[in-house]
Amino acid sequence: MPVLKILTYPDERLRQVSAPVERFDERLLERIADLEETRLDGPAAVGIAAPQVGWFERVVIVDVSGRKNTPNHGRLVLVNPEIVDWEGYVVGREGCLSVPDYTGNVIRAERIRLQAQDPDGRHREFDMEGFEARAVQHELDHLDGLLFLDRLVSRRRDLFRRKTYR
Amino acid sequence: MSDWFMVTLAGKDRPGIVAQVTGALYEAGCNLGETSMMRLGGNFGVLLMAQTDKGAAELEAALRPVADELGLSLHLEPVDPQLHRHPEPDVCITVHGADRAGIVAQVTRAAADAGLNILDLESDIGGTEDEPVYVLHIEGTAAGGVDALRQALEPLQAGGIKVEVRPIDTLIG
Ligand SMILES: [Zn+2]
């Protein structure tokens, strides 16, 4: 299994919208394995999206289970994921495998409800919060050609803002 | 040979400072590195990294007329750029309370002793002239850990200020 090359900003390919996965076959599983190997090869990434390795289908991997005190669902391979509900928002610091040597503050929903398929095509639903919810939102942005750079808020001011509820 | 300089300009705030300073650098063929520019009280401060192939004298010649026209002090310092090597902050400290002499010195002394390396600091005074409110925000790396830092800063709260130490959990994805 090869470690794949990560596309880095400003590569225009990171800007394209990825297509839904239609075939749940052996080839899909192989590509997911390569994606995971690539994630683990880099610097402590808690997620990776298929378009970051030039695979323009709606697949992401998220795994925050290695962090202490972090609610999580283990290692998640999410195919055709979709956020169907959001609640609250919170500012946090993000970086990206595709944007080396820069991190910035981004506002994300604090809690989300997520629908996705697993690698075998079964439909799943998750309620998630905090760091895991943030990771999912970061990765799903990649599927729509968005980077955290598109959502930056001031580094200096916005960390003062605490959790806010509607 | 590319030479990098740390350029500082400071003086009374007025419209157009940033545009004129960066315009002069651009026209002189200089590149900008990281910069920080802000209004402090009624004043404006510029701290920027500039790269030139033509040496300090040419850089100074490009900036001196603009600085003089805008009434800004100007200082150039040759530096080793060290770009693309950001240390990641892992802790942020906010302090607020009634304005009090020595608050920054006390907080940063205690934090340094507990292993903090400051990457970014800003302090501000809000409230009114009669009742000023002091706000300090620091980001840095806690070599001795976030908990040790929190313990070191907690006693300072006895003086009526609020100190909050929070980890910065940077998500990479
Ligand atoms: Zn990313």
Coordinates of C-alpha atoms and ligand atoms in Angstrom, one line a residue:
Chain A
M1 CA 0.0 0.0 0.0
P2 CA 1.5 3.3 -1.0
V3 CA 1.6 6.6 0.9
L4 CA 0.0 9.0 -1.5
K5 CA 1.2 12.5 -2.3
I6 CA -0.8 15.3 -0.6
L7 CA -1.9 18.2 -2.7
T8 CA -1.0 21.5 -1.2
Y9 CA -2.5 24.9 -1.5
P10 CA -2.7 26.8 -3.9
D11 CA -3.1 23.7 -6.1
E12 CA -6.4 24.4 -7.9
R13 CA -7.5 20.8 -7.7
L14 CA -8.2 21.3 -4.0
R15 CA -10.9 23.7 -5.1
Q16 CA -13.0 21.2 -7.0
V17 CA -16.2 19.6 -5.7
S18 CA -15.9 15.9 -5.2
A19 CA -18.4 13.4 -6.6
P20 CA -20.6 11.0 -4.6
V21 CA -19.3 7.4 -4.3
E22 CA -21.6 5.0 -6.3
R23 CA -19.7 1.8 -6.3
F24 CA -19.0 0.0 -3.0
D25 CA -16.4 -2.5 -4.1
E26 CA -12.9 -3.9 -3.5
R27 CA -11.3 -1.0 -5.3
L28 CA -13.0 1.5 -2.8
L29 CA -11.6 -0.5 0.1
E30 CA -8.1 -0.4 -1.4
R31 CA -8.3 3.4 -1.9
I32 CA -9.5 3.9 1.6
A33 CA -6.6 1.9 3.0
D34 CA -4.2 4.0 1.0
L35 CA -5.9 7.2 2.3
E36 CA -5.5 6.0 5.9
E37 CA -1.9 5.1 5.4
T38 CA -1.3 8.5 4.0
R39 CA -3.0 10.2 7.0
L40 CA -0.9 8.2 9.5
D41 CA 2.3 9.0 7.6
G42 CA 2.0 12.7 8.2
P43 CA 2.2 14.9 11.3
A44 CA -0.5 13.8 13.8
A45 CA -3.5 14.4 11.5
V46 CA -6.9 13.5 13.0
G47 CA -8.5 13.5 9.6
I48 CA -8.0 13.3 5.9
A49 CA -10.2 13.8 2.9
A50 CA -9.9 12.0 -0.4
P51 CA -9.4 15.1 -2.5
Q52 CA -6.3 15.9 -0.5
V53 CA -4.6 13.0 -2.3
G54 CA -6.2 13.8 -5.7
W55 CA -9.1 11.4 -5.3
F56 CA -12.2 13.4 -6.0
E57 CA -14.9 11.3 -4.4
R58 CA -16.8 12.0 -1.2
V59 CA -14.7 10.0 1.3
V60 CA -13.1 11.2 4.5
I61 CA -11.5 9.5 7.5
V62 CA -11.7 11.0 11.0
D63 CA -10.1 9.6 14.1
V64 CA -9.8 11.6 17.3
S65 CA -9.7 8.5 19.5
G66 CA -6.0 9.0 20.3
R67 CA -6.7 12.3 22.3
K68 CA -7.4 12.2 25.9
N69 CA -10.7 13.6 27.3
T70 CA -12.2 13.8 23.8
P71 CA -15.7 12.2 23.2
N72 CA -15.4 10.2 20.0
H73 CA -16.8 7.4 17.8
G74 CA -13.4 5.7 17.1
R75 CA -12.0 5.6 13.7
L76 CA -14.6 6.7 11.2
V77 CA -14.5 6.1 7.5
L78 CA -17.3 8.3 6.1
V79 CA -18.6 7.9 2.6
N80 CA -21.0 10.4 1.1
P81 CA -21.2 12.2 4.5
E82 CA -23.7 14.9 5.1
I83 CA -24.3 17.1 8.1
V84 CA -28.1 17.3 8.7
D85 CA -28.2 19.4 11.8
W86 CA -26.0 21.9 13.6
E87 CA -26.0 23.5 17.1
G88 CA -24.0 26.2 18.8
Y89 CA -20.7 27.5 17.5
V90 CA -17.2 27.7 18.9
V91 CA -13.8 29.1 17.8
G92 CA -10.8 26.7 17.5
R93 CA -7.4 26.5 16.0
E94 CA -7.0 24.5 12.8
G95 CA -4.2 23.6 10.4
C96 CA -4.3 21.3 7.4
L97 CA -2.0 18.7 5.7
S98 CA -2.7 20.7 2.5
V99 CA -1.6 24.1 4.1
P100 CA 1.9 23.6 5.7
D101 CA 3.2 25.9 8.4
Y102 CA 0.1 27.9 9.0
T103 CA -2.7 27.6 11.5
G104 CA -5.6 29.9 12.2
N105 CA -8.8 30.3 14.1
V106 CA -12.1 29.0 12.6
I107 CA -15.7 29.0 13.8
R108 CA -17.4 25.7 13.7
A109 CA -20.7 24.2 14.9
E110 CA -20.2 22.8 18.3
R111 CA -22.6 19.8 17.8
I112 CA -23.7 18.2 14.6
R113 CA -25.8 15.3 13.4
L114 CA -24.1 13.4 10.6
Q115 CA -25.4 10.9 8.1
A116 CA -23.0 8.9 6.1
Q117 CA -22.4 5.5 4.6
D118 CA -19.7 3.1 5.8
P119 CA -17.2 1.5 3.3
D120 CA -19.7 -1.3 2.7
G121 CA -22.5 1.1 1.8
R122 CA -24.5 0.8 5.0
H123 CA -26.2 4.0 6.1
R124 CA -25.1 5.3 9.5
E125 CA -26.0 8.3 11.7
F126 CA -23.9 10.0 14.4
D127 CA -24.4 12.7 16.9
M128 CA -21.1 14.3 17.7
E129 CA -19.6 17.3 19.5
G130 CA -16.5 19.2 20.1
F131 CA -13.2 18.2 18.6
E132 CA -14.7 15.3 16.6
A133 CA -17.4 17.5 15.2
R134 CA -14.8 20.1 14.3
A135 CA -12.7 17.5 12.5
V136 CA -15.7 16.2 10.5
Q137 CA -16.6 19.8 9.5
H138 CA -13.0 20.4 8.4
E139 CA -12.9 17.3 6.3
L140 CA -16.3 17.8 4.7
D141 CA -15.2 21.2 3.6
H142 CA -12.5 19.5 1.5
L143 CA -15.2 17.6 -0.4
D144 CA -16.7 20.9 -1.4
G145 CA -13.4 22.5 -2.4
L146 CA -13.2 24.6 0.7
L147 CA -10.2 25.1 3.0
F148 CA -10.0 26.4 6.6
L149 CA -8.3 29.5 5.1
D150 CA -11.7 30.3 3.6
R151 CA -13.2 30.5 7.1
L152 CA -10.5 32.3 9.1
V153 CA -11.4 34.7 11.8
S154 CA -8.9 37.0 13.6
R155 CA -6.2 35.1 15.5
R156 CA -5.9 37.9 18.0
R157 CA -9.5 38.6 19.0
D158 CA -11.7 35.7 18.6
L159 CA -10.4 33.2 21.1
F160 CA -11.9 35.4 23.7
R161 CA -15.3 34.4 22.5
R162 CA -16.6 31.5 24.5
K163 CA -19.2 29.0 23.7
T164 CA -22.4 30.7 22.5
Y165 CA -25.8 29.1 22.3
R166 CA -28.7 30.3 20.2
Chain B
M1 CA 22.4 37.9 -1.9
S2 CA 19.0 38.5 -0.3
D3 CA 19.0 40.6 2.9
W4 CA 16.2 40.6 5.4
F5 CA 15.5 43.5 7.7
M6 CA 13.2 44.1 10.6
V7 CA 11.7 47.5 10.0
T8 CA 9.9 49.4 12.8
L9 CA 7.9 52.6 12.3
A10 CA 5.9 54.3 15.0
G11 CA 4.2 57.6 15.5
K12 CA 0.9 59.4 15.7
D13 CA -1.9 57.5 13.9
R14 CA -3.3 59.0 10.7
P15 CA -5.1 57.5 7.6
G16 CA -2.9 55.9 5.0
I17 CA 0.1 54.8 6.9
V18 CA -0.1 51.1 5.9
A19 CA -0.8 51.8 2.3
Q20 CA 2.0 54.3 2.0
V21 CA 4.6 52.3 3.8
T22 CA 3.9 49.0 1.9
G23 CA 3.5 50.9 -1.4
A24 CA 7.0 52.4 -1.0
L25 CA 8.4 49.0 -0.3
Y26 CA 6.7 47.5 -3.3
E27 CA 7.9 50.2 -5.6
A28 CA 11.5 49.7 -4.3
G29 CA 11.2 46.0 -5.3
C30 CA 11.2 44.7 -1.7
N31 CA 9.4 41.6 -0.5
L32 CA 7.4 41.5 2.7
G33 CA 7.7 38.7 5.2
E34 CA 5.6 38.5 8.4
T35 CA 4.2 41.8 9.6
S36 CA 2.3 43.1 12.6
M37 CA 0.7 46.6 12.5
M38 CA -1.7 48.1 14.9
R39 CA -3.1 51.2 16.5
L40 CA -2.1 51.6 20.2
G41 CA -3.9 54.5 21.8
G42 CA -3.7 57.3 19.3
N43 CA -0.6 56.0 17.8
F44 CA 0.3 53.5 15.1
G45 CA 3.1 50.9 15.2
V46 CA 4.4 48.9 12.3
L47 CA 6.7 46.0 12.7
L48 CA 7.6 44.2 9.4
M49 CA 10.1 42.0 7.8
A50 CA 11.3 43.2 4.4
Q51 CA 13.7 41.6 2.0
T52 CA 15.8 43.6 -0.5
D53 CA 18.6 42.7 -2.9
K54 CA 20.0 46.2 -2.8
G55 CA 21.1 46.6 0.8
A56 CA 20.2 48.6 3.9
A57 CA 20.9 52.0 2.4
E58 CA 18.5 51.5 -0.5
L59 CA 15.8 50.2 1.8
E60 CA 16.3 53.2 4.1
A61 CA 16.2 55.6 1.0
A62 CA 12.8 54.0 0.0
L63 CA 11.2 54.4 3.4
R64 CA 12.7 57.7 4.7
P65 CA 10.6 60.1 2.6
V66 CA 7.4 58.2 3.6
A67 CA 8.4 58.1 7.3
D68 CA 9.2 61.8 7.3
E69 CA 6.0 62.8 5.5
L70 CA 3.9 60.7 8.0
G71 CA 5.9 61.8 11.0
L72 CA 7.0 58.3 11.9
S73 CA 10.2 57.1 13.5
L74 CA 12.1 54.6 11.3
H75 CA 14.5 51.9 12.4
L76 CA 16.1 49.1 10.4
E77 CA 17.7 46.0 11.8
P78 CA 19.3 43.2 9.7
V79 CA 17.8 39.8 10.7
D80 CA 17.9 36.1 10.0
P81 CA 14.4 35.6 8.5
Q82 CA 13.6 32.0 9.7
L83 CA 10.3 32.0 7.8
H84 CA 8.2 28.9 7.3
R85 CA 9.2 27.6 10.8
H86 CA 6.2 28.6 12.9
P87 CA 6.3 27.1 16.4
E88 CA 2.7 26.1 17.3
P89 CA 1.3 27.7 20.4
D90 CA -0.2 25.1 22.8
V91 CA -1.5 27.4 25.4
C92 CA -3.4 30.7 25.7
I93 CA -3.6 32.9 28.8
T94 CA -6.1 35.6 29.3
V95 CA -5.9 38.0 32.2
H96 CA -8.3 40.7 33.1
G97 CA -9.2 42.9 36.0
A98 CA -8.9 46.4 37.3
D99 CA -5.8 48.1 36.0
R100 CA -2.9 47.6 38.3
A101 CA 0.8 48.5 38.2
G102 CA 3.0 45.6 37.3
I103 CA 0.4 43.2 36.1
V104 CA 2.1 42.3 32.9
A105 CA 5.5 41.9 34.7
Q106 CA 4.0 39.7 37.4
V107 CA 2.1 37.4 35.0
T108 CA 4.9 37.0 32.5
R109 CA 7.5 36.5 35.2
A110 CA 5.5 33.7 36.8
A111 CA 4.7 32.2 33.4
A112 CA 8.3 32.3 32.3
D113 CA 9.4 30.6 35.5
A114 CA 6.8 27.8 34.8
G115 CA 8.2 27.3 31.3
L116 CA 6.2 29.5 29.0
N117 CA 7.7 30.8 25.8
I118 CA 5.6 33.7 24.5
L119 CA 4.8 33.7 20.8
D120 CA 2.2 36.5 20.9
L121 CA 1.1 39.0 23.5
E122 CA -1.3 41.9 23.3
S123 CA -2.6 43.9 26.2
D124 CA -5.3 46.5 26.1
I125 CA -7.0 48.9 28.4
G126 CA -10.8 49.2 28.2
G127 CA -13.4 50.7 30.6
T128 CA -13.3 54.3 31.4
E129 CA -10.6 56.7 32.6
D130 CA -12.0 56.5 36.1
E131 CA -12.4 52.7 36.0
P132 CA -10.0 51.2 33.6
V133 CA -10.2 47.5 32.8
Y134 CA -7.0 45.7 31.9
V135 CA -7.0 42.8 29.4
L136 CA -4.0 40.7 28.6
H137 CA -3.9 37.9 26.0
I138 CA -0.9 35.7 25.5
E139 CA -0.3 32.7 23.3
G140 CA 2.8 30.5 23.6
T141 CA 4.3 27.2 24.2
A142 CA 4.3 25.7 27.7
A143 CA 7.5 23.7 28.0
G144 CA 6.6 22.7 31.5
G145 CA 3.0 21.8 30.6
V146 CA -0.3 23.6 30.8
D147 CA -1.1 22.4 34.3
A148 CA 2.1 23.7 35.7
L149 CA 1.5 27.0 34.1
R150 CA -2.0 27.2 35.5
Q151 CA -0.7 26.4 39.0
A152 CA 1.9 29.0 38.7
L153 CA -0.5 31.7 37.7
E154 CA -3.4 30.9 40.1
P155 CA -2.0 32.8 43.1
L156 CA -2.0 36.0 41.1
Q157 CA -5.8 35.9 41.2
A158 CA -5.6 36.8 44.9
G159 CA -4.9 40.4 43.8
G160 CA -8.4 40.7 42.3
I161 CA -7.5 39.8 38.7
K162 CA -8.9 36.9 36.7
V163 CA -6.4 34.6 35.1
E164 CA -7.5 31.9 32.7
V165 CA -5.1 29.3 31.2
R166 CA -6.4 27.2 28.4
P167 CA -4.8 24.7 26.1
I168 CA -4.9 25.4 22.4
D169 CA -5.8 22.1 20.7
T170 CA -4.8 22.6 17.1
L171 CA -6.7 20.3 14.7
I172 CA -4.7 19.1 11.8
G173 CA -6.7 17.5 9.0
Ligands
ZN1 ZN -7.5 19.9 5.7

